[in-house]
C-alpha positions as a LaTeX table, in Angstrom:
\begin{tabular}{lrrr}
\hline
Residue & $x$ (\AA) & $y$ (\AA) & $z$ (\AA) \\
\hline
Met1 & $-95.15$ & $-32.72$ & 120.66 \\
Asn2 & $-95.18$ & $-36.40$ & 121.55 \\
Ile3 & $-93.12$ & $-38.64$ & 119.25 \\
Asn4 & $-93.48$ & $-42.39$ & 119.46 \\
Trp5 & $-89.84$ & $-43.46$ & 119.12 \\
Phe6 & $-90.72$ & $-47.16$ & 119.38 \\
Lys7 & $-92.20$ & $-47.16$ & 115.88 \\
Tyr8 & $-88.68$ & $-46.64$ & 114.47 \\
Ser9 & $-87.57$ & $-49.98$ & 115.92 \\
Ser10 & $-89.38$ & $-51.60$ & 112.99 \\
Pro11 & $-87.36$ & $-51.81$ & 109.75 \\
Gln12 & $-90.44$ & $-50.82$ & 107.72 \\
Thr13 & $-90.48$ & $-47.39$ & 109.34 \\
Phe14 & $-86.76$ & $-46.96$ & 110.08 \\
Tyr15 & $-85.34$ & $-47.62$ & 106.60 \\
Pro16 & $-87.26$ & $-44.83$ & 104.84 \\
Leu17 & $-86.20$ & $-42.37$ & 107.55 \\
Ala18 & $-82.59$ & $-43.54$ & 107.39 \\
Gly19 & $-82.62$ & $-43.23$ & 103.60 \\
Arg20 & $-83.75$ & $-39.62$ & 103.83 \\
Met21 & $-81.06$ & $-38.84$ & 106.42 \\
Ile22 & $-78.09$ & $-40.22$ & 104.42 \\
Pro23 & $-77.38$ & $-36.96$ & 102.51 \\
Trp24 & $-77.50$ & $-34.95$ & 105.74 \\
Phe25 & $-75.13$ & $-37.30$ & 107.57 \\
Ala26 & $-72.78$ & $-37.45$ & 104.57 \\
Gly27 & $-72.70$ & $-33.66$ & 104.46 \\
Leu28 & $-71.98$ & $-33.41$ & 108.17 \\
Ala29 & $-69.25$ & $-36.06$ & 107.94 \\
Thr30 & $-67.60$ & $-34.20$ & 105.06 \\
Leu31 & $-67.82$ & $-30.89$ & 106.91 \\
Phe32 & $-66.31$ & $-32.34$ & 110.09 \\
Ala33 & $-63.57$ & $-34.15$ & 108.14 \\
Leu34 & $-62.57$ & $-30.96$ & 106.33 \\
Ala35 & $-62.66$ & $-28.97$ & 109.58 \\
Gly36 & $-60.49$ & $-31.59$ & 111.29 \\
Leu37 & $-57.95$ & $-31.59$ & 108.48 \\
Tyr38 & $-57.82$ & $-27.80$ & 108.48 \\
Val39 & $-57.27$ & $-27.62$ & 112.23 \\
Ser40 & $-54.67$ & $-30.40$ & 112.23 \\
Phe41 & $-52.59$ & $-29.08$ & 109.33 \\
Ala42 & $-53.08$ & $-25.31$ & 109.50 \\
Ile43 & $-53.83$ & $-24.34$ & 113.10 \\
Ala44 & $-52.07$ & $-26.93$ & 115.29 \\
Pro45 & $-48.61$ & $-25.70$ & 116.30 \\
Thr46 & $-45.47$ & $-27.58$ & 115.32 \\
Asp47 & $-43.78$ & $-29.86$ & 117.80 \\
Phe48 & $-40.72$ & $-28.59$ & 119.67 \\
Gln49 & $-38.42$ & $-31.49$ & 118.77 \\
Gln50 & $-39.99$ & $-33.11$ & 115.70 \\
Gly51 & $-41.13$ & $-30.01$ & 113.83 \\
Glu52 & $-43.58$ & $-30.66$ & 110.99 \\
Ala53 & $-42.88$ & $-34.41$ & 110.89 \\
Tyr54 & $-45.21$ & $-35.17$ & 113.80 \\
Arg55 & $-48.28$ & $-34.13$ & 111.81 \\
Ile56 & $-48.39$ & $-37.62$ & 110.28 \\
Ile57 & $-50.21$ & $-38.71$ & 113.45 \\
Phe58 & $-53.24$ & $-36.71$ & 112.35 \\
Val59 & $-53.62$ & $-39.06$ & 109.37 \\
His60 & $-51.94$ & $-42.25$ & 110.59 \\
Val61 & $-53.82$ & $-42.76$ & 113.85 \\
Pro62 & $-57.36$ & $-42.42$ & 112.39 \\
Ala63 & $-56.34$ & $-44.65$ & 109.48 \\
Ala64 & $-55.05$ & $-47.27$ & 111.91 \\
Trp65 & $-58.29$ & $-47.17$ & 113.89 \\
Met66 & $-60.35$ & $-47.53$ & 110.72 \\
Ser67 & $-58.26$ & $-50.51$ & 109.59 \\
Met68 & $-58.81$ & $-52.23$ & 112.95 \\
Phe69 & $-62.52$ & $-51.48$ & 112.71 \\
Ile70 & $-62.63$ & $-53.25$ & 109.34 \\
Tyr71 & $-61.43$ & $-56.46$ & 111.01 \\
Ile72 & $-64.23$ & $-56.23$ & 113.58 \\
Val73 & $-66.96$ & $-55.64$ & 111.03 \\
\hline
\end{tabular}
């Protein structure tokens, strides 16, 4: 099976493909986000000194990265 990947460098052929892939990528992103939240809040052990309070880093750090990314874009 020989696929010509260069044809997808044209917006006329890439946009229809990207439009069909949006639901798949959204589903994968949702699945990975839910899995990450489950692991961070249910499976990760508590910290020795801070206890449950350290779990805020599982939400705060990604939110901080996303806010910095907004300034770049």
